[in-house]
Short mmCIF file of C-alpha atoms in Angstrom, two decimals:
data_model
loop_
_atom_site.label_atom_id
_atom_site.label_comp_id
_atom_site.label_asym_id
_atom_site.label_seq_id
_atom_site.Cartn_x
_atom_site.Cartn_y
_atom_site.Cartn_z
CA UNK A 1 117.79 91.41 125.31
CA UNK A 2 115.26 89.41 127.15
CA UNK A 3 111.77 88.78 125.77
CA UNK A 4 109.86 90.31 128.73
CA UNK A 5 111.72 93.60 128.20
CA UNK A 6 110.07 94.06 124.79
CA UNK A 7 106.76 94.94 126.49
CA UNK A 8 108.30 97.68 128.63
CA UNK A 9 107.68 101.29 127.63
CA UNK A 10 110.65 103.24 126.23
CA UNK A 11 111.57 106.07 128.60
CA UNK A 12 112.50 108.53 125.83
CA UNK A 13 109.51 107.69 123.54
CA UNK A 14 107.81 110.53 121.72
CA UNK A 15 104.17 109.55 121.30
CA UNK A 16 103.50 112.34 118.71
CA UNK A 17 106.48 111.32 116.61
CA UNK A 18 105.36 107.66 116.87
CA UNK A 19 101.94 108.53 115.73
CA UNK A 20 103.23 110.62 112.80
CA UNK A 21 105.55 107.85 111.66
CA UNK A 22 102.82 105.22 111.89
CA UNK A 23 100.56 107.43 109.82
CA UNK A 24 103.26 107.96 107.17
CA UNK A 25 104.04 104.27 107.11
CA UNK A 26 100.28 103.52 106.49
CA UNK A 27 100.20 106.04 103.69
CA UNK A 28 103.24 104.58 102.04
CA UNK A 29 101.92 101.18 102.26
CA UNK A 30 98.55 102.22 100.68
CA UNK A 31 100.43 104.06 97.88
CA UNK A 32 102.64 101.06 97.08
CA UNK A 33 99.75 98.66 97.00
CA UNK A 34 97.97 100.71 94.37
CA UNK A 35 101.03 101.93 92.44
CA UNK A 36 101.04 98.93 90.20
CA UNK A 37 97.82 98.00 88.58
CA UNK A 38 96.93 94.53 87.42
CA UNK A 39 97.73 95.68 83.87
CA UNK A 40 101.21 96.78 84.96
CA UNK A 41 101.88 93.54 86.79
CA UNK A 42 100.59 91.49 83.89
CA UNK A 43 102.80 93.38 81.42
CA UNK A 44 105.82 92.86 83.58
CA UNK A 45 105.11 89.14 83.91
CA UNK A 46 104.59 88.72 80.18
CA UNK A 47 107.84 90.42 79.37
CA UNK A 48 109.58 87.71 81.36
CA UNK A 49 107.40 84.72 80.44
CA UNK A 50 106.41 85.15 76.80
CA UNK A 51 107.82 81.81 75.65
CA UNK A 52 105.25 79.83 73.68
CA UNK A 53 101.55 80.42 73.29
CA UNK A 54 100.06 77.37 74.98
CA UNK A 55 97.85 78.39 77.90
CA UNK A 56 99.45 81.75 78.20
CA UNK A 57 96.23 83.27 79.71
CA UNK A 58 96.00 80.43 82.18
CA UNK A 59 99.65 80.88 83.16
CA UNK A 60 99.19 84.61 83.48
CA UNK A 61 96.03 84.20 85.67
CA UNK A 62 97.84 81.76 87.93
CA UNK A 63 100.82 84.12 88.28
CA UNK A 64 98.39 86.93 89.19
CA UNK A 65 96.67 84.68 91.73
CA UNK A 66 93.29 84.98 89.85
CA UNK A 67 91.04 82.69 88.02
CA UNK A 68 91.04 83.30 84.17
CA UNK A 69 87.64 84.77 84.34
CA UNK A 70 88.53 87.18 87.06
CA UNK A 71 91.65 88.13 85.23
CA UNK A 72 89.63 88.84 82.00
CA UNK A 73 87.07 90.80 84.01
CA UNK A 74 89.55 92.96 85.86
CA UNK A 75 91.65 93.69 82.81
CA UNK A 76 88.41 94.68 80.99
CA UNK A 77 87.79 97.12 83.90
CA UNK A 78 91.19 98.59 83.05
CA UNK A 79 90.22 98.82 79.29
CA UNK A 80 92.53 96.02 78.08
CA UNK A 81 92.57 92.26 77.61
CA UNK A 82 94.93 89.37 77.89
CA UNK A 83 95.22 89.31 74.03
CA UNK A 84 96.10 93.02 73.94
CA UNK A 85 98.74 92.70 76.60
CA UNK A 86 100.29 89.58 74.93
CA UNK A 87 100.30 91.43 71.55
CA UNK A 88 102.06 94.38 73.13
CA UNK A 89 104.62 92.17 74.91
CA UNK A 90 105.28 90.33 71.68
CA UNK A 91 105.71 93.57 69.66
CA UNK A 92 108.16 94.99 72.26
CA UNK A 93 110.11 91.75 72.32
CA UNK A 94 110.21 91.41 68.53
CA UNK A 95 111.54 94.89 68.04
CA UNK A 96 114.12 94.47 70.78
CA UNK A 97 115.33 91.16 69.25
CA UNK A 98 115.51 92.77 65.80
CA UNK A 99 117.31 95.87 67.03
CA UNK A 100 119.77 93.66 68.85
CA UNK A 101 120.63 91.91 65.62
CA UNK A 102 118.61 88.68 65.79
CA UNK A 103 117.71 88.27 62.14
CA UNK A 104 116.50 84.68 62.05
CA UNK A 105 112.75 85.34 61.68
CA UNK A 106 111.90 81.65 62.30
CA UNK A 107 113.79 81.86 65.65
CA UNK A 108 111.91 85.09 66.55
CA UNK A 109 108.63 83.66 65.55
CA UNK A 110 109.18 80.56 67.64
CA UNK A 111 110.31 82.53 70.66
CA UNK A 112 107.22 84.65 70.55
CA UNK A 113 104.84 81.77 70.11
CA UNK A 114 103.97 82.09 66.46
CA UNK A 115 103.51 78.92 64.39
CA UNK A 116 105.78 80.18 61.60
CA UNK A 117 107.69 83.16 60.26
CA UNK A 118 104.79 84.22 58.06
CA UNK A 119 102.37 84.52 60.96
CA UNK A 120 104.99 86.54 62.74
CA UNK A 121 105.48 88.68 59.63
CA UNK A 122 101.73 89.53 59.41
CA UNK A 123 101.69 90.49 63.07
CA UNK A 124 104.79 92.61 62.67
CA UNK A 125 103.33 94.38 59.63
CA UNK A 126 100.20 95.06 61.74
CA UNK A 127 102.24 96.54 64.54
CA UNK A 128 104.69 98.66 62.52
CA UNK A 129 103.22 99.11 59.06
CA UNK A 130 106.29 97.44 57.58
CA UNK A 131 107.66 93.96 57.01
CA UNK A 132 110.35 92.53 59.24
CA UNK A 133 112.75 92.74 56.29
CA UNK A 134 112.05 96.42 55.68
CA UNK A 135 112.47 97.09 59.42
CA UNK A 136 115.87 95.25 59.37
CA UNK A 137 116.91 97.24 56.26
CA UNK A 138 116.16 100.48 58.05
CA UNK A 139 118.12 99.31 61.03
CA UNK A 140 121.12 98.54 58.91
CA UNK A 141 120.96 101.82 57.03
CA UNK A 142 120.78 103.90 60.14
CA UNK A 143 123.85 102.34 61.76
#
C-alpha cells in the first residue's frame, strides 16, 4: 500500500464498534498497568537476581527504575520493605534448593548471600522453626 492511502477513511468502518474497541483497549491497558504492584515486580526480580548480598537494594532500585529512597518509600506504602522481600525470596529459594536435593549448606548459604552456613542456619530456623538438617531429615523420611 502507499503511505497517502493510510489517511483515507475506510468505507466499511463502523464508528460505534471502533469506539467500543478503543474503550476496551484503554480499560485493558489500565488494568494491566496496575495488575503488578511494585512489591510483585520486586519479588519477581529478586527471585531471579538473588545472588550475593552486596548492594542488593541498590540493584533492585535500579531494576525498578527508582532511587533507593523512592523504592523504600513506595514499598513502605505497600506495607513491606526491601529487607522483608529479600528475606522472603531467600526463604523460598532455600526451601526449593533443599527440596530439590541440594544438601551442601555452605553452597546454599553462599548462593543466598550469607557469610557462612551458620548464618544461613539461623535464618532458616527463624523461617521454619527447624534447622536445615531437621528439614532435610523430614524430606528424606517423606520420600
